[in-house]
């Protein structure tokens, strides 16, 4: 959810059902390419004070006086992300070193230009 991208509105028979639907919807969002505040909003909606309705306009400042840093995930998740990031970086480097036949300096095009590749 980000107000510049989408608005999220949920409803239910009662507050708890609407809150559960909101958490499900936030968990289902898949927005790529931009930073969103989905993790922050999910933390707010999941908070016991929010669930009970015992919040005020000072809720965020009271609950997150040092700011919100989010959950970095479990050690297993962090290790998995590191492995995936390493793989993607190696893959990108490998792709960058490949010579493509469509490149202007491709050996295949050079061969054709010299007349040797009839």
CSV table of C-alpha atoms in Angstrom, one decimal:
chain,number,residue,atom,x,y,z
A,1,UNK,CA,0.0,0.0,0.0
A,2,UNK,CA,1.2,3.4,-0.8
A,3,UNK,CA,-1.2,6.4,-1.3
A,4,UNK,CA,0.4,7.3,-4.6
A,5,UNK,CA,-0.1,3.7,-5.9
A,6,UNK,CA,-3.2,2.3,-4.3
A,7,UNK,CA,-5.7,2.7,-1.5
A,8,UNK,CA,-6.6,-0.2,0.6
A,9,UNK,CA,-10.0,-0.4,2.2
A,10,UNK,CA,-11.4,-3.5,3.9
A,11,UNK,CA,-14.7,-4.2,5.6
A,12,UNK,CA,-16.1,-6.9,7.7
A,13,UNK,CA,-19.0,-7.8,10.0
A,14,UNK,CA,-16.9,-6.3,12.9
A,15,UNK,CA,-13.6,-4.6,13.5
A,16,UNK,CA,-11.7,-7.8,13.9
A,17,UNK,CA,-12.9,-9.3,10.6
A,18,UNK,CA,-12.1,-6.1,8.8
A,19,UNK,CA,-8.6,-6.0,10.5
A,20,UNK,CA,-7.9,-9.6,9.5
A,21,UNK,CA,-8.9,-8.9,5.9
A,22,UNK,CA,-6.6,-5.9,5.9
A,23,UNK,CA,-3.7,-8.0,7.2
A,24,UNK,CA,-4.4,-10.6,4.5
A,25,UNK,CA,-4.6,-7.9,1.8
A,26,UNK,CA,-1.3,-6.3,2.9
A,27,UNK,CA,0.4,-9.7,2.9
A,28,UNK,CA,-0.9,-10.3,-0.6
A,29,UNK,CA,0.4,-7.0,-2.1
A,30,UNK,CA,3.2,-7.4,-4.7
A,31,UNK,CA,4.5,-4.1,-5.7
A,32,UNK,CA,7.9,-4.0,-7.4
A,33,UNK,CA,10.3,-1.2,-8.4
A,34,UNK,CA,9.4,1.3,-5.7
A,35,UNK,CA,9.7,1.4,-1.9
A,36,UNK,CA,6.4,1.0,-0.1
A,37,UNK,CA,5.2,1.2,3.5
A,38,UNK,CA,3.5,-2.2,3.4
A,39,UNK,CA,5.6,-3.7,6.2
A,40,UNK,CA,5.0,-0.6,8.4
A,41,UNK,CA,1.2,-0.7,7.8
A,42,UNK,CA,1.1,-4.4,8.5
A,43,UNK,CA,2.9,-3.9,11.8
A,44,UNK,CA,0.4,-1.2,12.8
A,45,UNK,CA,-2.6,-3.3,11.9
A,46,UNK,CA,-1.1,-6.3,13.7
A,47,UNK,CA,-0.3,-4.4,16.9
A,48,UNK,CA,-2.5,-5.4,19.9
A,49,UNK,CA,-3.4,-1.8,20.7
A,50,UNK,CA,-4.7,-1.3,17.1
A,51,UNK,CA,-6.6,-4.6,17.4
A,52,UNK,CA,-8.3,-3.5,20.5
A,53,UNK,CA,-9.0,0.0,19.2
A,54,UNK,CA,-7.1,1.6,22.0
A,55,UNK,CA,-5.1,4.0,19.9
A,56,UNK,CA,-4.8,7.8,19.6
A,57,UNK,CA,-3.3,10.2,17.1
A,58,UNK,CA,-0.1,9.8,19.0
A,59,UNK,CA,0.0,6.0,18.5
A,60,UNK,CA,2.9,5.9,16.1
A,61,UNK,CA,5.1,8.2,18.1
A,62,UNK,CA,4.3,6.4,21.3
A,63,UNK,CA,4.9,2.9,19.9
A,64,UNK,CA,7.9,3.7,17.7
A,65,UNK,CA,9.7,6.6,19.4
A,66,UNK,CA,12.9,5.8,17.6
A,67,UNK,CA,11.2,5.3,14.3
A,68,UNK,CA,10.1,2.1,12.6
A,69,UNK,CA,12.8,-0.2,11.4
A,70,UNK,CA,10.8,-3.3,10.5
A,71,UNK,CA,11.6,-6.9,10.9
A,72,UNK,CA,14.7,-8.0,9.2
A,73,UNK,CA,13.4,-11.6,9.0
A,74,UNK,CA,14.7,-14.7,10.6
A,75,UNK,CA,18.3,-15.7,10.3
A,76,UNK,CA,17.2,-18.4,7.8
A,77,UNK,CA,15.4,-15.8,5.6
A,78,UNK,CA,18.4,-13.4,5.7
A,79,UNK,CA,20.7,-16.2,4.6
A,80,UNK,CA,18.4,-17.2,1.8
A,81,UNK,CA,18.1,-13.5,0.7
A,82,UNK,CA,21.9,-13.3,0.7
A,83,UNK,CA,22.3,-16.4,-1.4
A,84,UNK,CA,19.7,-15.2,-3.9
A,85,UNK,CA,21.4,-11.7,-4.1
A,86,UNK,CA,24.8,-13.3,-4.7
A,87,UNK,CA,23.3,-15.6,-7.4
A,88,UNK,CA,21.6,-12.6,-9.1
A,89,UNK,CA,24.8,-10.6,-9.0
A,90,UNK,CA,26.9,-13.4,-10.5
A,91,UNK,CA,24.2,-14.0,-13.2
A,92,UNK,CA,24.2,-10.3,-14.1
A,93,UNK,CA,28.0,-10.2,-14.4
A,94,UNK,CA,28.0,-13.3,-16.5
A,95,UNK,CA,25.4,-11.8,-18.8
A,96,UNK,CA,27.4,-8.6,-19.1
A,97,UNK,CA,30.5,-10.5,-20.3
A,98,UNK,CA,28.7,-12.5,-23.0
A,99,UNK,CA,29.1,-11.4,-26.6
A,100,UNK,CA,25.8,-11.2,-28.5
A,101,UNK,CA,25.5,-11.7,-32.2
A,102,UNK,CA,23.6,-8.5,-32.4
A,103,UNK,CA,26.5,-6.4,-30.8
A,104,UNK,CA,28.2,-4.1,-33.3
A,105,UNK,CA,31.6,-5.5,-32.3
A,106,UNK,CA,30.4,-9.1,-32.4
A,107,UNK,CA,32.9,-11.5,-33.9
A,108,UNK,CA,30.2,-12.8,-36.2
A,109,UNK,CA,29.5,-9.3,-37.6
A,110,UNK,CA,33.2,-8.5,-37.9
A,111,UNK,CA,33.6,-11.8,-39.8
A,112,UNK,CA,30.9,-10.7,-42.2
A,113,UNK,CA,32.4,-7.2,-42.6
A,114,UNK,CA,35.7,-8.6,-43.6
A,115,UNK,CA,34.1,-10.8,-46.3
A,116,UNK,CA,35.3,-14.0,-44.7
A,117,UNK,CA,31.9,-15.1,-43.5
A,118,UNK,CA,30.1,-15.9,-46.8
